[in-house]
């Protein structure tokens, strides 16, 4: 029979004749056939299947083999002996190489014919051993896929126990050697399907024998972390990620990031190659693992790795957004990389040139999925432009391209940025105690207390929160200047953009400290504020004089020279008219002077007299004084301590009204009238004739007790309104200018020479109509600045602080002028070249300085983290609580305080 069949298939008879004869041979299988004849037929059909010259011969071999194996199964089992299987797998068949996939296909079909026979169990050990040998030889994807198909149908042939671990590890190594075919899309699809089949095999083994999973993943990491540049593992390894249980993320990432044996170069290589996996189609969860590893590295402060990998791979990740099949995962990784890279705009600016083309493409394709994706993408872009404002030349085309898409609110932008920063990542993955010193959840930067310098820190934070003043300072062109305003500009730039939790203003302290202030001693913040504003004012006047004397580029711009007034005058300057009328001859003496703050005395009627007390302080004026410093000083008395914690009996409006109310000068305070030529009783009136943009009010809480000859503090609780009206003008021409609260400096303690200052500030433009309507209760609108510590608070806390902590009282308040309708007051000049969200562009020297310091900070964090990790076993860690900056001050600064608050070469061909 075998001779006839062999002659037939190679004859020249017509094909229908051949098929008719083959049909007869197949039908004869039902009859009794000798064992020798069966074996001859099996050998012939094997040759036809494996070595047939055409499809007809292979088809005949398959049909005859299946027929005779069905009816003569024992003989077929005898034919498919261990020796024969070994010969096929180790030597091939004739000219057919052993690595040819046809060998495994043939063996697979033979085992199917014996699927319920004991012979399969007898062959299983041979197949198990040969399967391990095959994967050790790094077969191509097609051969691995055929092996995976065979083992999936015959799990008894899968290596077991220790051999299973080795098999999985070697199969992982084989994955790393898979090569993507350079061909048509159909071949690419077949390649992806083959890889998926092999990955599914691994998944089945992991489920059947869980002990094989961790060694397999260790092998994956060993492959992708190898630093040998001569070998680039295939990104087909990405197909394995889909089958790794997500609940293992935490333990695996912790194992990787805290292993001291993993060198930075290896981790960098591994992370880079995992990012390459984003190009693998149909791979789920790759983005989840990549982001988890990025967060894990941030948690243990491996910032050098994060910086290097981000800058190396950010453009590749962005390029994946063009391909719908991998777009969503790529966006997740891109978002995390950009939002966490907050020390410099370098990463974002690498992808900026590609944003507009991508947006245009997404808008043009009309797909629903593209529209939804575009919303997510535009939100990311808005967040990044907000973080790195000051590049209008780069951002204008982007803003034009996404102008019709929704823009996230400022609060959401702040939240997203704060949550994504490297220094905000949880340190639960760390092997020991870590002290992350990144910014607080507020996104605001504190100021380091340099030795009882809370008086300066509180003032600087209130000036920074004065939005218009801050923006004008940052917009000044001061290159090469070593002036005080330049130092303030640098300080503001760092407060806005540093990654540090707190900035140390040493240079500014040295430049701005009044000469009579003792180094290391507590000082009066109001006195410091007046001195600072006066210095800034006089400095600008000097610049102008130099500019007029010798025209050349000086530290000034159009903002500075607007309407002849200095920046301090335009922001904080008002004008006050003082009139004194003699009550004898009724002559009137008037004098108009500028002011930067109004010093508000307390009304005597609300305090109990216990002896004469002079309230210290006066009218802060740019040009060196006013009536408040040379005329009568209103009398007061020592305050009752029992009143301190009570509800406010005074409001700020009462003190303003008292300040502007007529005052009779008599007895020892009589006025010398030039017309009368003698001391006379007189009436003094004060009138605000020009309201400032920012109204600074100082409460004269520190008084001199003439009886006891000591300085005391008036602890009366003053109600602080969110909005305030300031009468301007007199007579029929008087009008009330509306203001809204911007910030408050609090003093905690009993004396101006001791205690502690901290401040409350409102976020953004402090004159929003929405703020008034909500009563200022938004918990994210207000901040508490306490030296290095910055926290969220609300306006209710500002109002109730003295009721809760009697020694903590409002001292300096800043209000922002409003126009009709609750909008911010119009400034006499605008800021040229305003950046995103109204913030001015940062000049290059400022951006360079901040970028350099941010990188230094990350390096310091990384070095500190590694040092602590090495010392964890032997060293004990102790730290002082947040906010403990001054020496035993009240107000949350000390214990006595009152509180306050695949590398691969075919990447572009893998996506289709």
Short mmCIF file of N, CA, C and O in Angstrom, two decimals, residues 405-446:
data_model
loop_
_atom_site.label_atom_id
_atom_site.label_comp_id
_atom_site.label_asym_id
_atom_site.label_seq_id
_atom_site.Cartn_x
_atom_site.Cartn_y
_atom_site.Cartn_z
N UNK A 405 -10.96 74.64 23.29
CA UNK A 405 -11.08 73.54 24.23
C UNK A 405 -11.16 74.07 25.65
O UNK A 405 -10.62 75.13 25.96
N UNK A 406 -11.83 73.35 26.54
CA UNK A 406 -11.97 73.82 27.93
C UNK A 406 -10.60 73.97 28.60
O UNK A 406 -9.70 73.16 28.37
N UNK A 407 -10.51 74.98 29.44
CA UNK A 407 -9.29 75.22 30.19
C UNK A 407 -9.53 74.88 31.65
O UNK A 407 -10.52 75.32 32.23
N UNK A 408 -8.65 74.10 32.28
CA UNK A 408 -8.85 73.76 33.69
C UNK A 408 -8.70 74.99 34.57
O UNK A 408 -7.95 75.92 34.25
N UNK A 409 -9.40 75.00 35.70
CA UNK A 409 -9.31 76.10 36.63
C UNK A 409 -7.98 76.13 37.35
O UNK A 409 -7.23 75.13 37.38
N UNK A 410 -7.67 77.27 37.95
CA UNK A 410 -6.40 77.44 38.64
C UNK A 410 -6.26 76.43 39.78
O UNK A 410 -5.17 75.90 40.02
N UNK A 411 -7.35 76.19 40.49
CA UNK A 411 -7.27 75.26 41.62
C UNK A 411 -6.94 73.86 41.16
O UNK A 411 -6.14 73.16 41.77
N UNK A 412 -7.54 73.44 40.05
CA UNK A 412 -7.25 72.10 39.54
C UNK A 412 -5.81 72.01 39.05
O UNK A 412 -5.14 71.00 39.27
N UNK A 413 -5.35 73.06 38.40
CA UNK A 413 -3.96 73.07 37.93
C UNK A 413 -3.01 72.94 39.11
O UNK A 413 -2.06 72.14 39.07
N UNK A 414 -3.25 73.71 40.16
CA UNK A 414 -2.39 73.63 41.34
C UNK A 414 -2.44 72.23 41.95
O UNK A 414 -1.40 71.67 42.34
N UNK A 415 -3.64 71.67 42.01
CA UNK A 415 -3.78 70.34 42.60
C UNK A 415 -3.00 69.30 41.79
O UNK A 415 -2.26 68.48 42.35
N UNK A 416 -3.15 69.34 40.47
CA UNK A 416 -2.47 68.37 39.61
C UNK A 416 -0.96 68.49 39.75
O UNK A 416 -0.24 67.49 39.89
N UNK A 417 -0.45 69.72 39.73
CA UNK A 417 0.99 69.93 39.84
C UNK A 417 1.51 69.49 41.19
O UNK A 417 2.58 68.87 41.28
N UNK A 418 0.78 69.79 42.24
CA UNK A 418 1.24 69.43 43.58
C UNK A 418 1.27 67.93 43.77
O UNK A 418 2.17 67.39 44.42
N UNK A 419 0.28 67.23 43.22
CA UNK A 419 0.21 65.78 43.39
C UNK A 419 1.26 65.06 42.58
O UNK A 419 1.64 63.94 42.91
N UNK A 420 1.73 65.67 41.53
CA UNK A 420 2.62 64.97 40.60
C UNK A 420 4.10 65.21 40.87
O UNK A 420 4.94 64.48 40.34
N UNK A 421 4.43 66.23 41.64
CA UNK A 421 5.84 66.56 41.85
C UNK A 421 6.60 65.38 42.44
O UNK A 421 6.07 64.62 43.26
N UNK A 422 7.85 65.22 42.03
CA UNK A 422 8.66 64.13 42.56
C UNK A 422 8.70 64.17 44.09
O UNK A 422 8.62 63.15 44.76
N UNK A 423 8.83 65.37 44.64
CA UNK A 423 8.96 65.50 46.09
C UNK A 423 7.65 65.31 46.83
O UNK A 423 7.61 65.36 48.05
N UNK A 424 6.55 65.10 46.09
CA UNK A 424 5.26 64.84 46.75
C UNK A 424 4.94 63.36 46.78
O UNK A 424 3.92 62.96 47.33
N UNK A 425 5.82 62.52 46.22
CA UNK A 425 5.52 61.09 46.16
C UNK A 425 5.66 60.46 47.54
O UNK A 425 6.51 60.83 48.34
N UNK A 426 4.82 59.49 47.80
CA UNK A 426 4.85 58.79 49.08
C UNK A 426 6.17 58.08 49.26
O UNK A 426 6.73 57.52 48.32
N UNK A 427 6.67 58.11 50.49
CA UNK A 427 7.93 57.41 50.75
C UNK A 427 7.68 56.04 51.37
O UNK A 427 8.54 55.50 52.05
N UNK A 428 6.49 55.48 51.16
CA UNK A 428 6.19 54.16 51.73
C UNK A 428 7.04 53.06 51.13
O UNK A 428 7.15 51.98 51.69
N UNK A 429 7.67 53.33 50.00
CA UNK A 429 8.52 52.32 49.37
C UNK A 429 9.92 52.33 49.92
O UNK A 429 10.72 51.46 49.61
N UNK A 430 10.26 53.34 50.70
CA UNK A 430 11.62 53.48 51.18
C UNK A 430 11.95 52.42 52.22
O UNK A 430 11.09 51.99 52.99
N UNK A 431 13.21 51.98 52.27
CA UNK A 431 13.58 50.94 53.21
C UNK A 431 13.70 51.44 54.64
O UNK A 431 13.73 50.67 55.57
N UNK A 432 13.83 52.72 54.84
CA UNK A 432 13.99 53.29 56.17
C UNK A 432 13.38 54.66 56.21
O UNK A 432 12.69 55.09 55.29
N UNK A 433 13.61 55.39 57.30
CA UNK A 433 13.00 56.72 57.42
C UNK A 433 13.57 57.69 56.40
O UNK A 433 14.77 57.85 56.29
N UNK A 434 12.69 58.31 55.64
CA UNK A 434 13.09 59.32 54.67
C UNK A 434 12.45 60.64 55.07
O UNK A 434 11.33 60.66 55.55
N UNK A 435 13.16 61.70 54.85
CA UNK A 435 12.62 63.03 55.14
C UNK A 435 12.50 63.78 53.84
O UNK A 435 13.46 64.35 53.34
N UNK A 436 11.34 63.73 53.23
CA UNK A 436 11.10 64.45 51.99
C UNK A 436 10.85 65.91 52.31
O UNK A 436 10.00 66.24 53.12
N UNK A 437 11.59 66.78 51.68
CA UNK A 437 11.47 68.20 51.97
C UNK A 437 10.98 68.97 50.77
O UNK A 437 11.40 70.07 50.50
N UNK A 438 10.10 68.36 49.99
CA UNK A 438 9.50 69.07 48.88
C UNK A 438 8.40 69.98 49.38
O UNK A 438 8.07 70.05 50.56
N UNK A 439 7.81 70.72 48.45
CA UNK A 439 6.77 71.67 48.82
C UNK A 439 5.58 70.98 49.47
O UNK A 439 5.32 69.81 49.24
N UNK A 440 4.86 71.76 50.27
CA UNK A 440 3.65 71.25 50.87
C UNK A 440 2.57 71.13 49.81
O UNK A 440 2.75 71.53 48.66
N UNK A 441 1.43 70.60 50.21
CA UNK A 441 0.34 70.42 49.26
C UNK A 441 -0.19 71.74 48.73
O UNK A 441 -0.87 71.78 47.71
N UNK A 442 0.14 72.84 49.38
CA UNK A 442 -0.34 74.14 48.91
C UNK A 442 0.35 74.58 47.64
O UNK A 442 -0.16 75.42 46.90
N UNK A 443 1.54 74.05 47.38
CA UNK A 443 2.32 74.51 46.24
C UNK A 443 3.08 75.79 46.51
O UNK A 443 3.83 76.26 45.66
N UNK A 444 2.92 76.36 47.70
CA UNK A 444 3.61 77.59 48.06
C UNK A 444 4.93 77.27 48.74
O UNK A 444 5.13 76.19 49.29
N UNK A 445 5.84 78.24 48.71
CA UNK A 445 7.17 78.07 49.27
C UNK A 445 7.29 78.85 50.56
O UNK A 445 6.89 80.02 50.63
N UNK A 446 7.84 78.22 51.58
CA UNK A 446 8.09 78.91 52.83
C UNK A 446 9.40 79.66 52.79
O UNK A 446 10.14 79.62 51.82
#
